[in-house]
Amino acid sequence: MESIHKLQIKLGDAEFSAEGPDALVREAFEKFLQALQARGATPPLLAKENGSGEREEAKDAQEAGPPSSVLDRLFKVEGEIVTLQLLPPSESTNRPGDAAILVLYGFKTVRKLDTVPVTKLNDALRKSGINVERVDRTLAGHSGLYMKGGAKSGGKYTLNNQGVAQAERWINGWFS
């Protein structure tokens, strides 16, 4: 009987999980790495041995996401809130929704907070100069970019992988 192997790994914003025979898990992981490379991501090397036989984490040759100088210009941290110092271009078809996605990205990258309560997101948008009655309606046009849990004022928003990638494209296109 072949032994069962389990592998869970997170590389940047991408996650992989597999369980099964060794050959199947290895094949699935190779496909995962190929898919990452196809979308333009440069996965960090997992680990390498240094001269003394110890394992050490390898540094990613290319930083993921926009440069920190752009993020510093775009986001401002005010207590527990991350606000936008620069708004999406006025020709954007859903400027408030775009701003909300960018604020969620700011919470994720600057504050290292994946899940953002709707109350903090609404405060962040208001302090950024975007007034919205309901965040859920503002984000409705971007439904493929985030996940929502909870209801009413207890709701929480999280960017999914597509949301992170879209926010990075916008930041690199609009603010770099």
mmCIF file with all atom_site columns, C-alpha atoms in Angstrom:
data_model
loop_
_atom_site.group_PDB
_atom_site.id
_atom_site.type_symbol
_atom_site.label_atom_id
_atom_site.label_alt_id
_atom_site.label_comp_id
_atom_site.label_asym_id
_atom_site.label_entity_id
_atom_site.label_seq_id
_atom_site.pdbx_PDB_ins_code
_atom_site.Cartn_x
_atom_site.Cartn_y
_atom_site.Cartn_z
_atom_site.occupancy
_atom_site.B_iso_or_equiv
_atom_site.pdbx_formal_charge
_atom_site.auth_seq_id
_atom_site.auth_comp_id
_atom_site.auth_asym_id
_atom_site.auth_atom_id
_atom_site.pdbx_PDB_model_num
ATOM 1   C CA . MET A 1 1   ? 0.000   0.000  0.000   1.00 0.00 ? 1   MET A CA 1
ATOM 2   C CA . GLU A 1 2   ? 1.402   3.383  -1.033  1.00 0.00 ? 2   GLU A CA 1
ATOM 3   C CA . SER A 1 3   ? 1.746   5.980  1.724   1.00 0.00 ? 3   SER A CA 1
ATOM 4   C CA . ILE A 1 4   ? -0.326  9.146  1.689   1.00 0.00 ? 4   ILE A CA 1
ATOM 5   C CA . HIS A 1 5   ? 1.460   12.507 1.560   1.00 0.00 ? 5   HIS A CA 1
ATOM 6   C CA . LYS A 1 6   ? 0.023   15.915 2.378   1.00 0.00 ? 6   LYS A CA 1
ATOM 7   C CA . LEU A 1 7   ? 1.463   19.234 1.217   1.00 0.00 ? 7   LEU A CA 1
ATOM 8   C CA . GLN A 1 8   ? 0.197   22.723 2.037   1.00 0.00 ? 8   GLN A CA 1
ATOM 9   C CA . ILE A 1 9   ? 2.183   25.768 1.010   1.00 0.00 ? 9   ILE A CA 1
ATOM 10  C CA . LYS A 1 10  ? 1.674   29.479 0.466   1.00 0.00 ? 10  LYS A CA 1
ATOM 11  C CA . LEU A 1 11  ? 3.850   31.381 -2.016  1.00 0.00 ? 11  LEU A CA 1
ATOM 12  C CA . GLY A 1 12  ? 3.033   35.074 -1.970  1.00 0.00 ? 12  GLY A CA 1
ATOM 13  C CA . ASP A 1 13  ? -0.710  35.327 -2.555  1.00 0.00 ? 13  ASP A CA 1
ATOM 14  C CA . ALA A 1 14  ? -1.016  31.813 -4.029  1.00 0.00 ? 14  ALA A CA 1
ATOM 15  C CA . GLU A 1 15  ? -1.830  28.761 -1.944  1.00 0.00 ? 15  GLU A CA 1
ATOM 16  C CA . PHE A 1 16  ? -1.427  25.054 -2.736  1.00 0.00 ? 16  PHE A CA 1
ATOM 17  C CA . SER A 1 17  ? -2.872  22.086 -0.878  1.00 0.00 ? 17  SER A CA 1
ATOM 18  C CA . ALA A 1 18  ? -2.796  18.426 -1.930  1.00 0.00 ? 18  ALA A CA 1
ATOM 19  C CA . GLU A 1 19  ? -3.125  15.032 -0.283  1.00 0.00 ? 19  GLU A CA 1
ATOM 20  C CA . GLY A 1 20  ? -2.565  11.617 -1.822  1.00 0.00 ? 20  GLY A CA 1
ATOM 21  C CA . PRO A 1 21  ? 0.125   9.322  -3.190  1.00 0.00 ? 21  PRO A CA 1
ATOM 22  C CA . ASP A 1 22  ? 3.597   10.898 -3.422  1.00 0.00 ? 22  ASP A CA 1
ATOM 23  C CA . ALA A 1 23  ? 3.690   10.885 -7.233  1.00 0.00 ? 23  ALA A CA 1
ATOM 24  C CA . LEU A 1 24  ? 0.275   12.566 -7.490  1.00 0.00 ? 24  LEU A CA 1
ATOM 25  C CA . VAL A 1 25  ? 1.156   15.289 -4.960  1.00 0.00 ? 25  VAL A CA 1
ATOM 26  C CA . ARG A 1 26  ? 4.478   15.997 -6.723  1.00 0.00 ? 26  ARG A CA 1
ATOM 27  C CA . GLU A 1 27  ? 2.778   16.203 -10.130 1.00 0.00 ? 27  GLU A CA 1
ATOM 28  C CA . ALA A 1 28  ? 0.085   18.554 -8.810  1.00 0.00 ? 28  ALA A CA 1
ATOM 29  C CA . PHE A 1 29  ? 2.707   20.769 -7.160  1.00 0.00 ? 29  PHE A CA 1
ATOM 30  C CA . GLU A 1 30  ? 4.710   20.987 -10.399 1.00 0.00 ? 30  GLU A CA 1
ATOM 31  C CA . LYS A 1 31  ? 1.549   22.089 -12.237 1.00 0.00 ? 31  LYS A CA 1
ATOM 32  C CA . PHE A 1 32  ? 0.916   24.665 -9.525  1.00 0.00 ? 32  PHE A CA 1
ATOM 33  C CA . LEU A 1 33  ? 4.425   26.111 -9.948  1.00 0.00 ? 33  LEU A CA 1
ATOM 34  C CA . GLN A 1 34  ? 3.992   26.171 -13.745 1.00 0.00 ? 34  GLN A CA 1
ATOM 35  C CA . ALA A 1 35  ? 0.685   28.034 -13.364 1.00 0.00 ? 35  ALA A CA 1
ATOM 36  C CA . LEU A 1 36  ? 2.376   30.595 -11.110 1.00 0.00 ? 36  LEU A CA 1
ATOM 37  C CA . GLN A 1 37  ? 5.109   31.154 -13.677 1.00 0.00 ? 37  GLN A CA 1
ATOM 38  C CA . ALA A 1 38  ? 2.541   31.413 -16.492 1.00 0.00 ? 38  ALA A CA 1
ATOM 39  C CA . ARG A 1 39  ? 0.737   34.257 -14.718 1.00 0.00 ? 39  ARG A CA 1
ATOM 40  C CA . GLY A 1 40  ? 4.023   36.103 -14.339 1.00 0.00 ? 40  GLY A CA 1
ATOM 41  C CA . ALA A 1 41  ? 4.695   35.322 -10.697 1.00 0.00 ? 41  ALA A CA 1
ATOM 42  C CA . THR A 1 42  ? 8.212   34.435 -9.701  1.00 0.00 ? 42  THR A CA 1
ATOM 43  C CA . PRO A 1 43  ? 7.837   31.929 -6.886  1.00 0.00 ? 43  PRO A CA 1
ATOM 44  C CA . PRO A 1 44  ? 10.450  32.247 -4.177  1.00 0.00 ? 44  PRO A CA 1
ATOM 45  C CA . LEU A 1 45  ? 12.815  29.354 -3.772  1.00 0.00 ? 45  LEU A CA 1
ATOM 46  C CA . LEU A 1 46  ? 11.507  27.319 -0.895  1.00 0.00 ? 46  LEU A CA 1
ATOM 47  C CA . ALA A 1 47  ? 14.751  26.657 0.910   1.00 0.00 ? 47  ALA A CA 1
ATOM 48  C CA . LYS A 1 48  ? 18.317  25.761 0.174   1.00 0.00 ? 48  LYS A CA 1
ATOM 49  C CA . GLU A 1 49  ? 21.141  24.284 2.149   1.00 0.00 ? 49  GLU A CA 1
ATOM 50  C CA . ASN A 1 50  ? 23.938  26.543 3.179   1.00 0.00 ? 50  ASN A CA 1
ATOM 51  C CA . GLY A 1 51  ? 27.486  25.256 3.442   1.00 0.00 ? 51  GLY A CA 1
ATOM 52  C CA . SER A 1 52  ? 27.019  23.893 6.986   1.00 0.00 ? 52  SER A CA 1
ATOM 53  C CA . GLY A 1 53  ? 24.125  21.611 6.003   1.00 0.00 ? 53  GLY A CA 1
ATOM 54  C CA . GLU A 1 54  ? 21.484  23.813 7.660   1.00 0.00 ? 54  GLU A CA 1
ATOM 55  C CA . ARG A 1 55  ? 18.358  24.874 5.788   1.00 0.00 ? 55  ARG A CA 1
ATOM 56  C CA . GLU A 1 56  ? 17.898  28.571 5.162   1.00 0.00 ? 56  GLU A CA 1
ATOM 57  C CA . GLU A 1 57  ? 15.151  30.492 3.451   1.00 0.00 ? 57  GLU A CA 1
ATOM 58  C CA . ALA A 1 58  ? 16.115  31.811 0.041   1.00 0.00 ? 58  ALA A CA 1
ATOM 59  C CA . LYS A 1 59  ? 15.245  35.361 -0.883  1.00 0.00 ? 59  LYS A CA 1
ATOM 60  C CA . ASP A 1 60  ? 12.951  36.021 -3.797  1.00 0.00 ? 60  ASP A CA 1
ATOM 61  C CA . ALA A 1 61  ? 14.959  37.670 -6.540  1.00 0.00 ? 61  ALA A CA 1
ATOM 62  C CA . GLN A 1 62  ? 12.033  39.834 -7.529  1.00 0.00 ? 62  GLN A CA 1
ATOM 63  C CA . GLU A 1 63  ? 9.747   41.534 -5.003  1.00 0.00 ? 63  GLU A CA 1
ATOM 64  C CA . ALA A 1 64  ? 6.073   40.825 -5.524  1.00 0.00 ? 64  ALA A CA 1
ATOM 65  C CA . GLY A 1 65  ? 3.735   43.752 -5.965  1.00 0.00 ? 65  GLY A CA 1
ATOM 66  C CA . PRO A 1 66  ? 4.367   47.461 -6.393  1.00 0.00 ? 66  PRO A CA 1
ATOM 67  C CA . PRO A 1 67  ? 7.517   49.069 -4.976  1.00 0.00 ? 67  PRO A CA 1
ATOM 68  C CA . SER A 1 68  ? 7.324   50.326 -1.394  1.00 0.00 ? 68  SER A CA 1
ATOM 69  C CA . SER A 1 69  ? 7.921   53.911 -2.566  1.00 0.00 ? 69  SER A CA 1
ATOM 70  C CA . VAL A 1 70  ? 4.655   53.770 -4.536  1.00 0.00 ? 70  VAL A CA 1
ATOM 71  C CA . LEU A 1 71  ? 2.802   52.182 -1.618  1.00 0.00 ? 71  LEU A CA 1
ATOM 72  C CA . ASP A 1 72  ? 4.127   54.893 0.735   1.00 0.00 ? 72  ASP A CA 1
ATOM 73  C CA . ARG A 1 73  ? 2.822   57.568 -1.641  1.00 0.00 ? 73  ARG A CA 1
ATOM 74  C CA . LEU A 1 74  ? -0.549  55.849 -2.110  1.00 0.00 ? 74  LEU A CA 1
ATOM 75  C CA . PHE A 1 75  ? -1.464  54.716 1.418   1.00 0.00 ? 75  PHE A CA 1
ATOM 76  C CA . LYS A 1 76  ? -1.484  56.477 4.774   1.00 0.00 ? 76  LYS A CA 1
ATOM 77  C CA . VAL A 1 77  ? -1.974  54.680 8.092   1.00 0.00 ? 77  VAL A CA 1
ATOM 78  C CA . GLU A 1 78  ? -4.118  56.595 10.581  1.00 0.00 ? 78  GLU A CA 1
ATOM 79  C CA . GLY A 1 79  ? -4.413  54.506 13.738  1.00 0.00 ? 79  GLY A CA 1
ATOM 80  C CA . GLU A 1 80  ? -6.086  51.261 12.681  1.00 0.00 ? 80  GLU A CA 1
ATOM 81  C CA . ILE A 1 81  ? -7.280  52.679 9.350   1.00 0.00 ? 81  ILE A CA 1
ATOM 82  C CA . VAL A 1 82  ? -5.473  52.655 5.996   1.00 0.00 ? 82  VAL A CA 1
ATOM 83  C CA . THR A 1 83  ? -6.514  55.529 3.742   1.00 0.00 ? 83  THR A CA 1
ATOM 84  C CA . LEU A 1 84  ? -5.775  56.495 0.164   1.00 0.00 ? 84  LEU A CA 1
ATOM 85  C CA . GLN A 1 85  ? -3.712  59.613 -0.431  1.00 0.00 ? 85  GLN A CA 1
ATOM 86  C CA . LEU A 1 86  ? -4.303  59.323 -4.182  1.00 0.00 ? 86  LEU A CA 1
ATOM 87  C CA . LEU A 1 87  ? -7.661  58.353 -5.683  1.00 0.00 ? 87  LEU A CA 1
ATOM 88  C CA . PRO A 1 88  ? -8.298  56.245 -8.784  1.00 0.00 ? 88  PRO A CA 1
ATOM 89  C CA . PRO A 1 89  ? -8.511  58.314 -11.987 1.00 0.00 ? 89  PRO A CA 1
ATOM 90  C CA . SER A 1 90  ? -11.765 60.183 -12.531 1.00 0.00 ? 90  SER A CA 1
ATOM 91  C CA . GLU A 1 91  ? -12.326 58.370 -15.847 1.00 0.00 ? 91  GLU A CA 1
ATOM 92  C CA . SER A 1 92  ? -12.726 55.107 -13.925 1.00 0.00 ? 92  SER A CA 1
ATOM 93  C CA . THR A 1 93  ? -16.206 53.639 -14.450 1.00 0.00 ? 93  THR A CA 1
ATOM 94  C CA . ASN A 1 94  ? -16.551 52.644 -10.773 1.00 0.00 ? 94  ASN A CA 1
ATOM 95  C CA . ARG A 1 95  ? -14.232 54.978 -8.892  1.00 0.00 ? 95  ARG A CA 1
ATOM 96  C CA . PRO A 1 96  ? -15.687 54.260 -5.416  1.00 0.00 ? 96  PRO A CA 1
ATOM 97  C CA . GLY A 1 97  ? -15.491 50.489 -6.022  1.00 0.00 ? 97  GLY A CA 1
ATOM 98  C CA . ASP A 1 98  ? -11.935 50.774 -7.344  1.00 0.00 ? 98  ASP A CA 1
ATOM 99  C CA . ALA A 1 99  ? -11.007 52.829 -4.272  1.00 0.00 ? 99  ALA A CA 1
ATOM 100 C CA . ALA A 1 100 ? -12.521 50.179 -1.983  1.00 0.00 ? 100 ALA A CA 1
ATOM 101 C CA . ILE A 1 101 ? -10.449 47.434 -3.653  1.00 0.00 ? 101 ILE A CA 1
ATOM 102 C CA . LEU A 1 102 ? -7.327  49.582 -3.274  1.00 0.00 ? 102 LEU A CA 1
ATOM 103 C CA . VAL A 1 103 ? -8.103  50.222 0.413   1.00 0.00 ? 103 VAL A CA 1
ATOM 104 C CA . LEU A 1 104 ? -8.525  46.473 0.986   1.00 0.00 ? 104 LEU A CA 1
ATOM 105 C CA . TYR A 1 105 ? -5.160  45.983 -0.730  1.00 0.00 ? 105 TYR A CA 1
ATOM 106 C CA . GLY A 1 106 ? -3.673  48.651 1.544   1.00 0.00 ? 106 GLY A CA 1
ATOM 107 C CA . PHE A 1 107 ? -4.940  46.866 4.646   1.00 0.00 ? 107 PHE A CA 1
ATOM 108 C CA . LYS A 1 108 ? -3.462  43.612 3.314   1.00 0.00 ? 108 LYS A CA 1
ATOM 109 C CA . THR A 1 109 ? -0.036  44.968 2.370   1.00 0.00 ? 109 THR A CA 1
ATOM 110 C CA . VAL A 1 110 ? 0.559   47.852 4.765   1.00 0.00 ? 110 VAL A CA 1
ATOM 111 C CA . ARG A 1 111 ? -1.222  46.643 7.912   1.00 0.00 ? 111 ARG A CA 1
ATOM 112 C CA . LYS A 1 112 ? -0.879  42.897 7.123   1.00 0.00 ? 112 LYS A CA 1
ATOM 113 C CA . LEU A 1 113 ? -4.609  42.524 7.788   1.00 0.00 ? 113 LEU A CA 1
ATOM 114 C CA . ASP A 1 114 ? -6.365  40.130 5.403   1.00 0.00 ? 114 ASP A CA 1
ATOM 115 C CA . THR A 1 115 ? -9.903  40.513 6.741   1.00 0.00 ? 115 THR A CA 1
ATOM 116 C CA . VAL A 1 116 ? -11.290 44.038 7.087   1.00 0.00 ? 116 VAL A CA 1
ATOM 117 C CA . PRO A 1 117 ? -14.506 44.801 8.990   1.00 0.00 ? 117 PRO A CA 1
ATOM 118 C CA . VAL A 1 118 ? -17.037 46.790 6.964   1.00 0.00 ? 118 VAL A CA 1
ATOM 119 C CA . THR A 1 119 ? -16.952 49.566 9.574   1.00 0.00 ? 119 THR A CA 1
ATOM 120 C CA . LYS A 1 120 ? -13.189 50.077 9.116   1.00 0.00 ? 120 LYS A CA 1
ATOM 121 C CA . LEU A 1 121 ? -13.501 49.873 5.322   1.00 0.00 ? 121 LEU A CA 1
ATOM 122 C CA . ASN A 1 122 ? -16.267 52.490 5.355   1.00 0.00 ? 122 ASN A CA 1
ATOM 123 C CA . ASP A 1 123 ? -14.212 54.774 7.659   1.00 0.00 ? 123 ASP A CA 1
ATOM 124 C CA . ALA A 1 124 ? -11.164 54.362 5.433   1.00 0.00 ? 124 ALA A CA 1
ATOM 125 C CA . LEU A 1 125 ? -13.144 55.278 2.315   1.00 0.00 ? 125 LEU A CA 1
ATOM 126 C CA . ARG A 1 126 ? -14.695 58.332 4.006   1.00 0.00 ? 126 ARG A CA 1
ATOM 127 C CA . LYS A 1 127 ? -11.295 59.560 5.234   1.00 0.00 ? 127 LYS A CA 1
ATOM 128 C CA . SER A 1 128 ? -9.961  59.010 1.704   1.00 0.00 ? 128 SER A CA 1
ATOM 129 C CA . GLY A 1 129 ? -12.646 61.314 0.279   1.00 0.00 ? 129 GLY A CA 1
ATOM 130 C CA . ILE A 1 130 ? -15.038 58.640 -1.026  1.00 0.00 ? 130 ILE A CA 1
ATOM 131 C CA . ASN A 1 131 ? -18.489 58.795 0.556   1.00 0.00 ? 131 ASN A CA 1
ATOM 132 C CA . VAL A 1 132 ? -20.603 55.676 0.138   1.00 0.00 ? 132 VAL A CA 1
ATOM 133 C CA . GLU A 1 133 ? -23.901 54.738 1.715   1.00 0.00 ? 133 GLU A CA 1
ATOM 134 C CA . ARG A 1 134 ? -23.322 51.005 1.537   1.00 0.00 ? 134 ARG A CA 1
ATOM 135 C CA . VAL A 1 135 ? -19.993 49.319 0.876   1.00 0.00 ? 135 VAL A CA 1
ATOM 136 C CA . ASP A 1 136 ? -21.663 46.180 -0.477  1.00 0.00 ? 136 ASP A CA 1
ATOM 137 C CA . ARG A 1 137 ? -23.368 48.142 -3.256  1.00 0.00 ? 137 ARG A CA 1
ATOM 138 C CA . THR A 1 138 ? -20.172 50.031 -4.006  1.00 0.00 ? 138 THR A CA 1
ATOM 139 C CA . LEU A 1 139 ? -18.254 46.771 -4.423  1.00 0.00 ? 139 LEU A CA 1
ATOM 140 C CA . ALA A 1 140 ? -20.991 44.964 -6.368  1.00 0.00 ? 140 ALA A CA 1
ATOM 141 C CA . GLY A 1 141 ? -19.252 45.642 -9.701  1.00 0.00 ? 141 GLY A CA 1
ATOM 142 C CA . HIS A 1 142 ? -16.098 43.941 -8.440  1.00 0.00 ? 142 HIS A CA 1
ATOM 143 C CA . SER A 1 143 ? -17.688 40.778 -7.056  1.00 0.00 ? 143 SER A CA 1
ATOM 144 C CA . GLY A 1 144 ? -14.975 38.546 -8.523  1.00 0.00 ? 144 GLY A CA 1
ATOM 145 C CA . LEU A 1 145 ? -12.227 40.360 -6.619  1.00 0.00 ? 145 LEU A CA 1
ATOM 146 C CA . TYR A 1 146 ? -13.219 39.860 -2.990  1.00 0.00 ? 146 TYR A CA 1
ATOM 147 C CA . MET A 1 147 ? -14.999 37.627 -0.518  1.00 0.00 ? 147 MET A CA 1
ATOM 148 C CA . LYS A 1 148 ? -17.518 38.806 2.069   1.00 0.00 ? 148 LYS A CA 1
ATOM 149 C CA . GLY A 1 149 ? -18.527 37.186 5.302   1.00 0.00 ? 149 GLY A CA 1
ATOM 150 C CA . GLY A 1 150 ? -20.993 38.229 7.970   1.00 0.00 ? 150 GLY A CA 1
ATOM 151 C CA . ALA A 1 151 ? -23.990 40.496 7.673   1.00 0.00 ? 151 ALA A CA 1
ATOM 152 C CA . LYS A 1 152 ? -24.774 44.188 8.114   1.00 0.00 ? 152 LYS A CA 1
ATOM 153 C CA . SER A 1 153 ? -22.276 46.064 10.299  1.00 0.00 ? 153 SER A CA 1
ATOM 154 C CA . GLY A 1 154 ? -20.651 42.736 11.281  1.00 0.00 ? 154 GLY A CA 1
ATOM 155 C CA . GLY A 1 155 ? -19.597 42.060 7.692   1.00 0.00 ? 155 GLY A CA 1
ATOM 156 C CA . LYS A 1 156 ? -15.965 41.530 6.757   1.00 0.00 ? 156 LYS A CA 1
ATOM 157 C CA . TYR A 1 157 ? -14.198 41.796 3.413   1.00 0.00 ? 157 TYR A CA 1
ATOM 158 C CA . THR A 1 158 ? -11.149 39.944 2.116   1.00 0.00 ? 158 THR A CA 1
ATOM 159 C CA . LEU A 1 159 ? -9.432  40.306 -1.254  1.00 0.00 ? 159 LEU A CA 1
ATOM 160 C CA . ASN A 1 160 ? -9.063  37.054 -3.161  1.00 0.00 ? 160 ASN A CA 1
ATOM 161 C CA . ASN A 1 161 ? -6.048  36.320 -5.380  1.00 0.00 ? 161 ASN A CA 1
ATOM 162 C CA . GLN A 1 162 ? -7.679  37.976 -8.389  1.00 0.00 ? 162 GLN A CA 1
ATOM 163 C CA . GLY A 1 163 ? -8.392  41.062 -6.276  1.00 0.00 ? 163 GLY A CA 1
ATOM 164 C CA . VAL A 1 164 ? -4.768  41.314 -5.180  1.00 0.00 ? 164 VAL A CA 1
ATOM 165 C CA . ALA A 1 165 ? -3.577  40.933 -8.772  1.00 0.00 ? 165 ALA A CA 1
ATOM 166 C CA . GLN A 1 166 ? -6.079  43.535 -10.048 1.00 0.00 ? 166 GLN A CA 1
ATOM 167 C CA . ALA A 1 167 ? -5.117  46.037 -7.321  1.00 0.00 ? 167 ALA A CA 1
ATOM 168 C CA . GLU A 1 168 ? -1.443  45.596 -8.210  1.00 0.00 ? 168 GLU A CA 1
ATOM 169 C CA . ARG A 1 169 ? -2.208  46.166 -11.916 1.00 0.00 ? 169 ARG A CA 1
ATOM 170 C CA . TRP A 1 170 ? -4.138  49.336 -11.080 1.00 0.00 ? 170 TRP A CA 1
ATOM 171 C CA . ILE A 1 171 ? -1.401  50.634 -8.777  1.00 0.00 ? 171 ILE A CA 1
ATOM 172 C CA . ASN A 1 172 ? 1.314   49.929 -11.337 1.00 0.00 ? 172 ASN A CA 1
ATOM 173 C CA . GLY A 1 173 ? -0.766  51.492 -14.135 1.00 0.00 ? 173 GLY A CA 1
ATOM 174 C CA . TRP A 1 174 ? -2.199  54.500 -12.319 1.00 0.00 ? 174 TRP A CA 1
ATOM 175 C CA . PHE A 1 175 ? 0.371   55.505 -9.726  1.00 0.00 ? 175 PHE A CA 1
ATOM 176 C CA . SER A 1 176 ? 3.806   54.274 -10.843 1.00 0.00 ? 176 SER A CA 1
#
